[in-house]
PDB file of C-alpha atoms and ligand atoms in Angstrom:
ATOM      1  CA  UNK A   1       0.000   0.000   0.000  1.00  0.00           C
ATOM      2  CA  UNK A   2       1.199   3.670  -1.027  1.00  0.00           C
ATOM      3  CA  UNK A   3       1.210   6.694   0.383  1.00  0.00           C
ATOM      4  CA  UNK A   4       1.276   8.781  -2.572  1.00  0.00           C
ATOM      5  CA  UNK A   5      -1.797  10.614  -4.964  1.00  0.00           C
ATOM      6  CA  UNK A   6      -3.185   7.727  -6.839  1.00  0.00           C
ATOM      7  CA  UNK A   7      -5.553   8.466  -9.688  1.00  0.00           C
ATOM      8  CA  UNK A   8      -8.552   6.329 -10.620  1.00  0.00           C
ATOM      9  CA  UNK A   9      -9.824   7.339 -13.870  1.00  0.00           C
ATOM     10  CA  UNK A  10     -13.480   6.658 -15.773  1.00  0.00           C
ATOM     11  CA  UNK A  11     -13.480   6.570 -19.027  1.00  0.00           C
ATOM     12  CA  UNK A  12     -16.975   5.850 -19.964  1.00  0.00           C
ATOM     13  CA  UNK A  13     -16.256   6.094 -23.706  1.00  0.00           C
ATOM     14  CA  UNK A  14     -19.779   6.415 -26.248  1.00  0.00           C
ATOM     15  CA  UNK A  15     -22.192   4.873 -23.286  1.00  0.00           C
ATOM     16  CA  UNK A  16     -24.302   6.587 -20.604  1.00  0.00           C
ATOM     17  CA  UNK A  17     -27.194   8.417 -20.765  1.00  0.00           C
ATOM     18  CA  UNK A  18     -29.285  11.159 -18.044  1.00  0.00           C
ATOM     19  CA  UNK A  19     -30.120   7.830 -15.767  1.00  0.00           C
ATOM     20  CA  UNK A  20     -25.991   7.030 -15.529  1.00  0.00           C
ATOM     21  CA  UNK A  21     -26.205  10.275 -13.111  1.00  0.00           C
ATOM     22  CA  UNK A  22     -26.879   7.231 -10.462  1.00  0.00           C
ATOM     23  CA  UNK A  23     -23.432   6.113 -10.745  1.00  0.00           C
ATOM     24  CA  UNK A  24     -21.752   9.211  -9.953  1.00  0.00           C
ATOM     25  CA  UNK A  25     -24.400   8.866  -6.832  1.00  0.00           C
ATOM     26  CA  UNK A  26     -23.566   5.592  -5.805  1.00  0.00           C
ATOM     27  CA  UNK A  27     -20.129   6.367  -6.462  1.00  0.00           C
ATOM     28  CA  UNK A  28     -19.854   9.300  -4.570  1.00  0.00           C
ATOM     29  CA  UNK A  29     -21.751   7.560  -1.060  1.00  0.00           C
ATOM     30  CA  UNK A  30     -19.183   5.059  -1.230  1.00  0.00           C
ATOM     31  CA  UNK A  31     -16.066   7.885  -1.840  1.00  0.00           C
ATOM     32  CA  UNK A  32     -17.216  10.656   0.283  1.00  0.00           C
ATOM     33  CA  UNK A  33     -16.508   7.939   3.943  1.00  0.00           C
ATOM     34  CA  UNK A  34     -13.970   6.111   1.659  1.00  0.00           C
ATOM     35  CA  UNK A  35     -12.083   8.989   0.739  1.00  0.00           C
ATOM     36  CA  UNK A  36     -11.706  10.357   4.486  1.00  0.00           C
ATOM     37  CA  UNK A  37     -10.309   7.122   5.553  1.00  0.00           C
ATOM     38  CA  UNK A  38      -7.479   7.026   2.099  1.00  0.00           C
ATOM     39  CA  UNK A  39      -6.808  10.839   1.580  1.00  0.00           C
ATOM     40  CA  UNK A  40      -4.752  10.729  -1.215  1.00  0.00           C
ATOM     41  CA  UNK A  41      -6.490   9.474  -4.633  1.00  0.00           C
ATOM     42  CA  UNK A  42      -8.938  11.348  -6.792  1.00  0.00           C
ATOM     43  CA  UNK A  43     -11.576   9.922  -8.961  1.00  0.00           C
ATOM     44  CA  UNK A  44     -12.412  11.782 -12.318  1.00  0.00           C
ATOM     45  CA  UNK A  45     -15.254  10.429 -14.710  1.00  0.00           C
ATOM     46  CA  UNK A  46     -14.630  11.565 -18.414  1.00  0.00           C
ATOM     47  CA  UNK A  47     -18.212  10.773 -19.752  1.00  0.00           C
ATOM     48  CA  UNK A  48     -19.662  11.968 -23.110  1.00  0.00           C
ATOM     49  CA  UNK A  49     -19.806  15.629 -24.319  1.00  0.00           C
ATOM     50  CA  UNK A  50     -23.663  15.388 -23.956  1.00  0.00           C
ATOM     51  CA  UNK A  51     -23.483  14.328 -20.147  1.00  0.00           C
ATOM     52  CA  UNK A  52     -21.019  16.991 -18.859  1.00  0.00           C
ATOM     53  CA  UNK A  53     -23.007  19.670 -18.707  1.00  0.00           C
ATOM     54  CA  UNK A  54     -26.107  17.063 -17.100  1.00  0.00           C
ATOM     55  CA  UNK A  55     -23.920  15.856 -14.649  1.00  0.00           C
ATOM     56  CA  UNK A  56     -22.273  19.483 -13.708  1.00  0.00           C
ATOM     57  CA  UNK A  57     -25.367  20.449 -12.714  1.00  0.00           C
ATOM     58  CA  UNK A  58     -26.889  17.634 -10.854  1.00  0.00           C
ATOM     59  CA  UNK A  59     -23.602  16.284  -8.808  1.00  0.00           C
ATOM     60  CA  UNK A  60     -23.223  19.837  -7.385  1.00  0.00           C
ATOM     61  CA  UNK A  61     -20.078  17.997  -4.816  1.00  0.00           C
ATOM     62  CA  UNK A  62     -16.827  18.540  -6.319  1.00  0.00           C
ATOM     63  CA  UNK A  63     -15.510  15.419  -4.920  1.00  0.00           C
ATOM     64  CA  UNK A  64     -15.595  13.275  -8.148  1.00  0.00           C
ATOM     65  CA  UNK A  65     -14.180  15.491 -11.244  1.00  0.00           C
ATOM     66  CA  UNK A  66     -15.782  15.362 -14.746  1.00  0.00           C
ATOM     67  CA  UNK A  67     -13.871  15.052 -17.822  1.00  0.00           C
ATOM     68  CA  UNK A  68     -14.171  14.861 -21.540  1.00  0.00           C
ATOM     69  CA  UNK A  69     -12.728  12.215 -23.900  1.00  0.00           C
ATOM     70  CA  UNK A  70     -11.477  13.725 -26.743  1.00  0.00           C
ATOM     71  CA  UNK A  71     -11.630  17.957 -28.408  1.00  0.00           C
ATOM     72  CA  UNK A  72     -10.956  19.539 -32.133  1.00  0.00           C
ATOM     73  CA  UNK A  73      -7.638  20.247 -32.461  1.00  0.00           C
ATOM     74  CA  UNK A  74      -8.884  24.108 -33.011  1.00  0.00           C
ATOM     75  CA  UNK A  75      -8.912  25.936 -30.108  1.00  0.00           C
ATOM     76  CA  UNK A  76     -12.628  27.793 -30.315  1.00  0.00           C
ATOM     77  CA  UNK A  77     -14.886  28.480 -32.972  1.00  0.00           C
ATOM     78  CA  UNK A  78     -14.550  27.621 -35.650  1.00  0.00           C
ATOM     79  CA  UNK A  79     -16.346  25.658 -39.263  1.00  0.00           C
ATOM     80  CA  UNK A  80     -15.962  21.937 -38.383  1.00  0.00           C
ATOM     81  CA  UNK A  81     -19.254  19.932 -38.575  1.00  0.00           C
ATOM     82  CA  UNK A  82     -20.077  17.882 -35.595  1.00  0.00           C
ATOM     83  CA  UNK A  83     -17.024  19.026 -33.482  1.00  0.00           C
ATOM     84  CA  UNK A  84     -16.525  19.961 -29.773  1.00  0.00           C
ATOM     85  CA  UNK A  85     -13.497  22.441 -28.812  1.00  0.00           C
ATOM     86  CA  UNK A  86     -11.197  22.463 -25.934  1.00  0.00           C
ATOM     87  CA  UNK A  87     -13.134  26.005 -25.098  1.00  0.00           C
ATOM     88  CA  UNK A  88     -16.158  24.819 -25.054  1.00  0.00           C
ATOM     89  CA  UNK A  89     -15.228  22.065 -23.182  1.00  0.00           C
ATOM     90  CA  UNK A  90     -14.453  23.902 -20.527  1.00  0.00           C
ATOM     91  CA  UNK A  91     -17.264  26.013 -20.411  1.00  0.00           C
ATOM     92  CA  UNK A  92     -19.567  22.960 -19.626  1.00  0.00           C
ATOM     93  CA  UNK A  93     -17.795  22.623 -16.456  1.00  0.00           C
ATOM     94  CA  UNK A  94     -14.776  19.809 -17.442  1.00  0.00           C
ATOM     95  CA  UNK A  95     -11.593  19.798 -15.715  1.00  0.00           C
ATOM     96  CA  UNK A  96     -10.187  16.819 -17.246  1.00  0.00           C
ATOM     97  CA  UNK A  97      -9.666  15.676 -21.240  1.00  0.00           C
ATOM     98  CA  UNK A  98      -8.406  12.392 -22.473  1.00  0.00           C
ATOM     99  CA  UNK A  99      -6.426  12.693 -25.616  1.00  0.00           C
ATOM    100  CA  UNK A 100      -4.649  10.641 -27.932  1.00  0.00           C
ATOM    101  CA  UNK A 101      -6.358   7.151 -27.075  1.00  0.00           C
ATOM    102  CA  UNK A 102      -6.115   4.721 -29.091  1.00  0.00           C
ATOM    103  CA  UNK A 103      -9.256   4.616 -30.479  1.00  0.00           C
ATOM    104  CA  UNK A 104      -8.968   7.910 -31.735  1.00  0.00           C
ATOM    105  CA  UNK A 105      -5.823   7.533 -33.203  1.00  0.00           C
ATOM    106  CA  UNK A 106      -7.204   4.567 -35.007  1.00  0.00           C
ATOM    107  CA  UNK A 107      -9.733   7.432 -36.661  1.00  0.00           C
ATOM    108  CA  UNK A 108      -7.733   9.809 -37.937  1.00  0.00           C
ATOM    109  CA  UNK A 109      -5.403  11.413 -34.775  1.00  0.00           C
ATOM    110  CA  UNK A 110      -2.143  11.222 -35.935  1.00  0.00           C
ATOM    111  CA  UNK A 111       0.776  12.579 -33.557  1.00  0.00           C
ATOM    112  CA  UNK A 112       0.648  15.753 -34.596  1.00  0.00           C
ATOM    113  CA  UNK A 113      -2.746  16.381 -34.543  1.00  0.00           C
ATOM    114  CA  UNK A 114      -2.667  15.338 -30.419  1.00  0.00           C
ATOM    115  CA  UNK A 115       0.002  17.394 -30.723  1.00  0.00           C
ATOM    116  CA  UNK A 116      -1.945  20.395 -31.514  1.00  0.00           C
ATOM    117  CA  UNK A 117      -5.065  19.075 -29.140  1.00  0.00           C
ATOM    118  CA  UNK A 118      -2.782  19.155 -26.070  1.00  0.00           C
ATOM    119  CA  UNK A 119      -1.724  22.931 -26.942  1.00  0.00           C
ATOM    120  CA  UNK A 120      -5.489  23.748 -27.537  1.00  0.00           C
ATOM    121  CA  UNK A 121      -6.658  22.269 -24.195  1.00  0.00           C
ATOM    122  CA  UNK A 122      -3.756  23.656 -21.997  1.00  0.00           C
ATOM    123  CA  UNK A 123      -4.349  26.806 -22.957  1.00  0.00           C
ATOM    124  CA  UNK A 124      -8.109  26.080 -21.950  1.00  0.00           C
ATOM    125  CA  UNK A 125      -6.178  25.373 -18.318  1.00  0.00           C
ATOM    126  CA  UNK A 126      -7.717  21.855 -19.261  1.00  0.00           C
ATOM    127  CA  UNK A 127      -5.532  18.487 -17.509  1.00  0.00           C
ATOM    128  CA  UNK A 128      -4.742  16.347 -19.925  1.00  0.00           C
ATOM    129  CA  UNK A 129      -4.794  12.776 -19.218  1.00  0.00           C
ATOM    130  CA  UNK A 130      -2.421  11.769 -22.615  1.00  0.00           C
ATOM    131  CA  UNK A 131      -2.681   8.082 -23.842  1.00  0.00           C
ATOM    132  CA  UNK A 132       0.304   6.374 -25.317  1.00  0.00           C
ATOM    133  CA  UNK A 133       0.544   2.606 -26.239  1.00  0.00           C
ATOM    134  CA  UNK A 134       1.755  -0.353 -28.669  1.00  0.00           C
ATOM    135  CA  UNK A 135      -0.511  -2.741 -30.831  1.00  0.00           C
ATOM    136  CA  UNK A 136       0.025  -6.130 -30.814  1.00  0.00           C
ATOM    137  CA  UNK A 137       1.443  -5.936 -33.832  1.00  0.00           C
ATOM    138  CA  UNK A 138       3.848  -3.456 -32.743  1.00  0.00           C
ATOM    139  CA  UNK A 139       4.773  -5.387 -29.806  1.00  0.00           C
ATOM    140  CA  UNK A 140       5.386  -8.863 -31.395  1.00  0.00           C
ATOM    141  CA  UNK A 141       7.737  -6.800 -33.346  1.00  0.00           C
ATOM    142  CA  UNK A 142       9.621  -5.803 -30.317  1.00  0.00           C
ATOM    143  CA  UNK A 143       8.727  -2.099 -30.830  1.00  0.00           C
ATOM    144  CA  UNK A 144       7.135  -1.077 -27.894  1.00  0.00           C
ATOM    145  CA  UNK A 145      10.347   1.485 -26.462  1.00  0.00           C
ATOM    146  CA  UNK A 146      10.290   2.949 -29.952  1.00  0.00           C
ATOM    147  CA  UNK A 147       6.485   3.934 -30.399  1.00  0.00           C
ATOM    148  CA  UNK A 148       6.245   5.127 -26.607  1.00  0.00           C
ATOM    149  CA  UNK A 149       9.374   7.165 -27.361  1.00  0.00           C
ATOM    150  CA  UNK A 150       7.830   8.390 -30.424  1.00  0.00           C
ATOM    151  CA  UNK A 151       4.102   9.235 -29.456  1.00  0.00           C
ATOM    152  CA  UNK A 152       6.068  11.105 -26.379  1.00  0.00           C
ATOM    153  CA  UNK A 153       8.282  12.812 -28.286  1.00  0.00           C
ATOM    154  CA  UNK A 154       5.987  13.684 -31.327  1.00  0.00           C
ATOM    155  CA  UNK A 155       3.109  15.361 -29.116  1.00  0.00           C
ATOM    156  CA  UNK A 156       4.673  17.005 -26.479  1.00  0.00           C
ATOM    157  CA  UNK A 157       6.591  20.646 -26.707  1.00  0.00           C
ATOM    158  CA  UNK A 158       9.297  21.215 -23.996  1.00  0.00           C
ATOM    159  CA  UNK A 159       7.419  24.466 -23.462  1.00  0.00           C
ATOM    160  CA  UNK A 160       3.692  22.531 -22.791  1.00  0.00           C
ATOM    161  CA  UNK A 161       3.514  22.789 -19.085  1.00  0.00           C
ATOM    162  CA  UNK A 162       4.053  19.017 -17.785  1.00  0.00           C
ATOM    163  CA  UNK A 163       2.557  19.483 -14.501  1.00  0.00           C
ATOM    164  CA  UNK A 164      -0.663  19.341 -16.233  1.00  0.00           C
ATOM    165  CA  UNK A 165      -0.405  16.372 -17.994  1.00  0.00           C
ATOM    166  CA  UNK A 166      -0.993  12.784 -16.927  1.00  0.00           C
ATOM    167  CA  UNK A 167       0.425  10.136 -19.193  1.00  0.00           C
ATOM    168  CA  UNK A 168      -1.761   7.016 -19.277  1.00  0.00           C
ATOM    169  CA  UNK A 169       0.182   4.306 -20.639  1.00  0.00           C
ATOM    170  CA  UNK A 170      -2.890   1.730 -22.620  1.00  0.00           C
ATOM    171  CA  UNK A 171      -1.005  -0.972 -24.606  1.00  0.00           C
ATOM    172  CA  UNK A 172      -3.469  -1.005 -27.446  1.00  0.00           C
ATOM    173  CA  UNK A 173      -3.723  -4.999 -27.314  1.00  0.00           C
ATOM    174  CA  UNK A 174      -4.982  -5.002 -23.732  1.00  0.00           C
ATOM    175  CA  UNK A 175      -7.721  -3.001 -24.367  1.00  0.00           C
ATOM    176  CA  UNK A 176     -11.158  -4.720 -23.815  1.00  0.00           C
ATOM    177  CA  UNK A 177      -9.271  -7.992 -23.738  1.00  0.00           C
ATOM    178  CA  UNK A 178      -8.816  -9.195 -20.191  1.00  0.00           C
ATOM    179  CA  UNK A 179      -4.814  -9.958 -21.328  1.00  0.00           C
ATOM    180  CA  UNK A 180      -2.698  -7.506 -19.151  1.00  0.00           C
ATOM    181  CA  UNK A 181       1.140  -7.207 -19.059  1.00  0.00           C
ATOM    182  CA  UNK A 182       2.942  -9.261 -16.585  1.00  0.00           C
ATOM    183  CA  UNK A 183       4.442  -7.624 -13.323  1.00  0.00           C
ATOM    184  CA  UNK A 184       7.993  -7.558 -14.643  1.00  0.00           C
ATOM    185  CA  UNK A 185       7.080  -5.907 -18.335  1.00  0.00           C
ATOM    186  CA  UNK A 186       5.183  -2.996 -16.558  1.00  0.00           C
ATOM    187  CA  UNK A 187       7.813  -2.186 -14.139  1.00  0.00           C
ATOM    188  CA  UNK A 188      10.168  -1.985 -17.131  1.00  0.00           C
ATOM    189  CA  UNK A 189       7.849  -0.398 -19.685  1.00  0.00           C
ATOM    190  CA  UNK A 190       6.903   2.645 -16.610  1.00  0.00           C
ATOM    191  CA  UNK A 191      10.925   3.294 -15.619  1.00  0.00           C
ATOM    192  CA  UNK A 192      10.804   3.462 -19.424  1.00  0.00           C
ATOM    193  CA  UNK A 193       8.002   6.383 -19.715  1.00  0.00           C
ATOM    194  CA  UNK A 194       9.242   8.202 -16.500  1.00  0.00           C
ATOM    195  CA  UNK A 195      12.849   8.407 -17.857  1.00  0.00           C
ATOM    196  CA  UNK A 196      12.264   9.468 -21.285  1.00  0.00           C
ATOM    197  CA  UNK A 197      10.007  12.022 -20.446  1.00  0.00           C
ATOM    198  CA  UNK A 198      12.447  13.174 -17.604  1.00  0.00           C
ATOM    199  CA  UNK A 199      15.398  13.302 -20.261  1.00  0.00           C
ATOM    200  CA  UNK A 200      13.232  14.266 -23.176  1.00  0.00           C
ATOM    201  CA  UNK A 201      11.549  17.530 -21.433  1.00  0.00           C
ATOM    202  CA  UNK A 202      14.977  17.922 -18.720  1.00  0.00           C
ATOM    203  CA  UNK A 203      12.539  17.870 -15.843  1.00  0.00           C
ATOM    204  CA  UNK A 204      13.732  16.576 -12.467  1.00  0.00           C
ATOM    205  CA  UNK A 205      10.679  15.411 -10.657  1.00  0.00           C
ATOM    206  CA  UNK A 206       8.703  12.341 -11.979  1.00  0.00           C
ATOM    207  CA  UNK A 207       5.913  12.595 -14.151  1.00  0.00           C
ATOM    208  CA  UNK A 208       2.536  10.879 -13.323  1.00  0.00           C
ATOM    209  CA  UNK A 209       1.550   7.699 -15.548  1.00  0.00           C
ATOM    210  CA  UNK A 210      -1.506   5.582 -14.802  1.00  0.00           C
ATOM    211  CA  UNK A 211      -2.165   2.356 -16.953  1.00  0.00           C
ATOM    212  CA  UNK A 212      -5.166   1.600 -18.504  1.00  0.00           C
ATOM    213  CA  UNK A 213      -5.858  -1.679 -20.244  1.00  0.00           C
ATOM    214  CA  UNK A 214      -8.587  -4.196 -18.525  1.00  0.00           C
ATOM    215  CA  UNK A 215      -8.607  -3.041 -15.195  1.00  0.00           C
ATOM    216  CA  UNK A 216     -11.081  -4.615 -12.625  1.00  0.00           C
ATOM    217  CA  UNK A 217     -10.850  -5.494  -9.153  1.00  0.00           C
ATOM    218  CA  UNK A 218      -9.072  -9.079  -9.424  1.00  0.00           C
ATOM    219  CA  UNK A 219      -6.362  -7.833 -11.543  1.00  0.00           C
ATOM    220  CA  UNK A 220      -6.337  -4.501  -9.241  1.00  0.00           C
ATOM    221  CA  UNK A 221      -3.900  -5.915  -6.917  1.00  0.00           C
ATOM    222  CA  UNK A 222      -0.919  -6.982  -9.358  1.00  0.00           C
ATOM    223  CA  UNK A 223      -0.679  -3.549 -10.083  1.00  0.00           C
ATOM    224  CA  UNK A 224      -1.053  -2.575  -6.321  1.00  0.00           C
ATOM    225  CA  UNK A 225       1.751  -3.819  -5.771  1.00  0.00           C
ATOM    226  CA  UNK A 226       4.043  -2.208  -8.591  1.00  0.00           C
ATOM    227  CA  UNK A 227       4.782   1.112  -7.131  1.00  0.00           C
ATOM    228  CA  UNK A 228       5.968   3.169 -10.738  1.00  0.00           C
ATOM    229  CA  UNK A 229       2.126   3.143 -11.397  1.00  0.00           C
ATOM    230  CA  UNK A 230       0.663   6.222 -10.020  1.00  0.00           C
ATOM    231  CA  UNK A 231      -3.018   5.242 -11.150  1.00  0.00           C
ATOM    232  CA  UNK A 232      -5.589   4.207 -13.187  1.00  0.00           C
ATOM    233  CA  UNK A 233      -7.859   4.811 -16.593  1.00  0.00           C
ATOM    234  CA  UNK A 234     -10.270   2.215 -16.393  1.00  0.00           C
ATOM    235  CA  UNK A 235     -12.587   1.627 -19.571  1.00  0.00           C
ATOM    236  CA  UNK A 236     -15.499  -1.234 -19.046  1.00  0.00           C
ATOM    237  CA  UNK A 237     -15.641  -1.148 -15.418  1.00  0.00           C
ATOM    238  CA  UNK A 238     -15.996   2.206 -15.116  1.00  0.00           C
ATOM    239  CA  UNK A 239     -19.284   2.357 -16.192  1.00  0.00           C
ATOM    240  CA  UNK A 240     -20.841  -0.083 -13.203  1.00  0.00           C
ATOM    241  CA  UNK A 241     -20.419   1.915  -9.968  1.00  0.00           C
ATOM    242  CA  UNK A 242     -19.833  -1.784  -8.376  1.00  0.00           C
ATOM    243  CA  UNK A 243     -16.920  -2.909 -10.675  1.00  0.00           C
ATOM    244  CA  UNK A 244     -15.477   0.856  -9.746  1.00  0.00           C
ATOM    245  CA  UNK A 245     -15.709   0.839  -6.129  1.00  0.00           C
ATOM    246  CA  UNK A 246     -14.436  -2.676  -6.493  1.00  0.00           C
ATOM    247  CA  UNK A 247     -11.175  -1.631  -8.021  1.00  0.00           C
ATOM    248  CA  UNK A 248     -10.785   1.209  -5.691  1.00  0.00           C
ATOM    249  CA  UNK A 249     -11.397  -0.865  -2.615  1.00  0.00           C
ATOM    250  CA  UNK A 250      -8.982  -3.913  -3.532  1.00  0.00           C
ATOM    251  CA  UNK A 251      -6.305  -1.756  -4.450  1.00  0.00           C
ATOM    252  CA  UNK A 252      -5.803  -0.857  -0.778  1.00  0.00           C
ATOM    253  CA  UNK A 253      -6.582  -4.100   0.590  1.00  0.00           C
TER     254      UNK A 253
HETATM  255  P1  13P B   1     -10.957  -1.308 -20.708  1.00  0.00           P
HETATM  256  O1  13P B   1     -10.752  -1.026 -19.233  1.00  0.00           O
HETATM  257  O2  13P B   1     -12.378  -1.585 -21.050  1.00  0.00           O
HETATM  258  O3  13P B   1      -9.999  -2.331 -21.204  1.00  0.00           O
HETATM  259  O4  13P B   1     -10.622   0.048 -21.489  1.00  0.00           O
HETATM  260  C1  13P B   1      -9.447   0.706 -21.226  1.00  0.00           C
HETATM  261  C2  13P B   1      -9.476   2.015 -21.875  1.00  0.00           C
HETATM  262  O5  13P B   1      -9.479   2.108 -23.106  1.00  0.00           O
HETATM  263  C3  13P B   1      -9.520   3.208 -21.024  1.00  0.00           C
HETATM  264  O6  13P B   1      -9.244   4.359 -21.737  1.00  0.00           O
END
């Protein structure tokens, strides 16, 4: 068990609707005794762009944060059909933004596009929580360092203010899977992150990375017990206030 900020992180991708405000409920009974008890860990739901607004004004406690999943890589206004900006994200009350998961990058965001996303929503004073990760293919290839050295290097500016980013590290093939990486490949794979991104950007204190990839509360405690991983982006399980608190609770057991 840790003693340091631990972050568990919904992302609820394209589900939910008005009646999902009973999870943030349920989840919130359970965190407001839970939370007095374990001070240090924060839960932030990033839900869809049509529920932020619901659920900033009916969970009026600022105990659980609300985030978005995704922005147009223009800042404000602007003539893009069907498209949500980092401004107007904020507006609706999100503190939070996930950016450059996979699935995204899989339509269309290419490394420079995050790139320009991560500018857009900093400057919104938006946290980023910043997805990096290998496919399979990738990894049977033996590529892993490579492409986490390259979606690092390719969307982050040494001038972006790092204290506002969270790196989530999602190998792509773990995704809705159940397969997660063994102990010894995640302890390498997260000195890995923290050390590039401490050379890359010449910062001296360690960066935060969570891992996302098939999270639930059996697996919860293997990665309990590997102390580089500073929290959590849970997909599936997010979305059952059960499966959530589940997570949260095992991982201090
Ligand atoms: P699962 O937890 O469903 O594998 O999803 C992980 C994820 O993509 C979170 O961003």
């Amino acid at each position: 068990m840790t003693n340091k900020l631990i972050y568990f992180i919904g992302n609820w991708k394209m589900f939910g609707d008005f009646g999902s405000i009973k999870i943030i409920n349920k989840l919130h009974n359970f965190y407001y005794k839970f939370s007095k008890a374990h001070k240090k860990n924060k839960i932030i739901l990033c839900v869809p762009y049509t529920l932020i607004n619901f659920f900033q004004k009916k969970y009026k406690s600022k105990l659980i944060s609300l985030g978005a999943q995704n922005c147009h890589h223009h800042q404000t206004n602007g003539p893009f059909t069907g498209s949500i900006s980092a401004s107007m994200i904020r507006k609706i009350g999100a503190k939070y933004i996930i950016l450059g998961h996979s699935e995204n990058r899989s339509s269309g965001d290419s490394i420079q596009k995050i790139k320009t996303k991560i500018k857009s929503a900093l400057d919104e004073k938006l946290i980023i929580i910043f997805c990096i990760g290998e496919t399979s293919g990738e990894k049977r290839k033996k590529r892993t360092f490579s492409v986490l050295r390259r979606q690092i290097k390719g969307s982050i500016d040494k001038k972006y203010n790092l204290n506002k980013i969270i790196f989530a590290y999602e190998p792509v093939w773990s995704i809705g899977t159940g397969n997660v990486p063994p102990k010894k490949e995640l302890i390498k794979i997260f000195n890995f992150i923290k050390k590039e991104i401490k050379k890359t950007f010449e910062r001296k204190t360690s960066p935060t990375v969570i891992y996302g990839g098939s999270v639930n509360g059996k697996n919860i405690s293997l990665f309990a017990s590997i102390s580089e991983i500073d929290g959590f982006l849970i997909g599936g399980a997010s979305q059952s206030s059960k499966k959530f608190i589940d997570i949260i609770k095992n991982y201090y057991k």
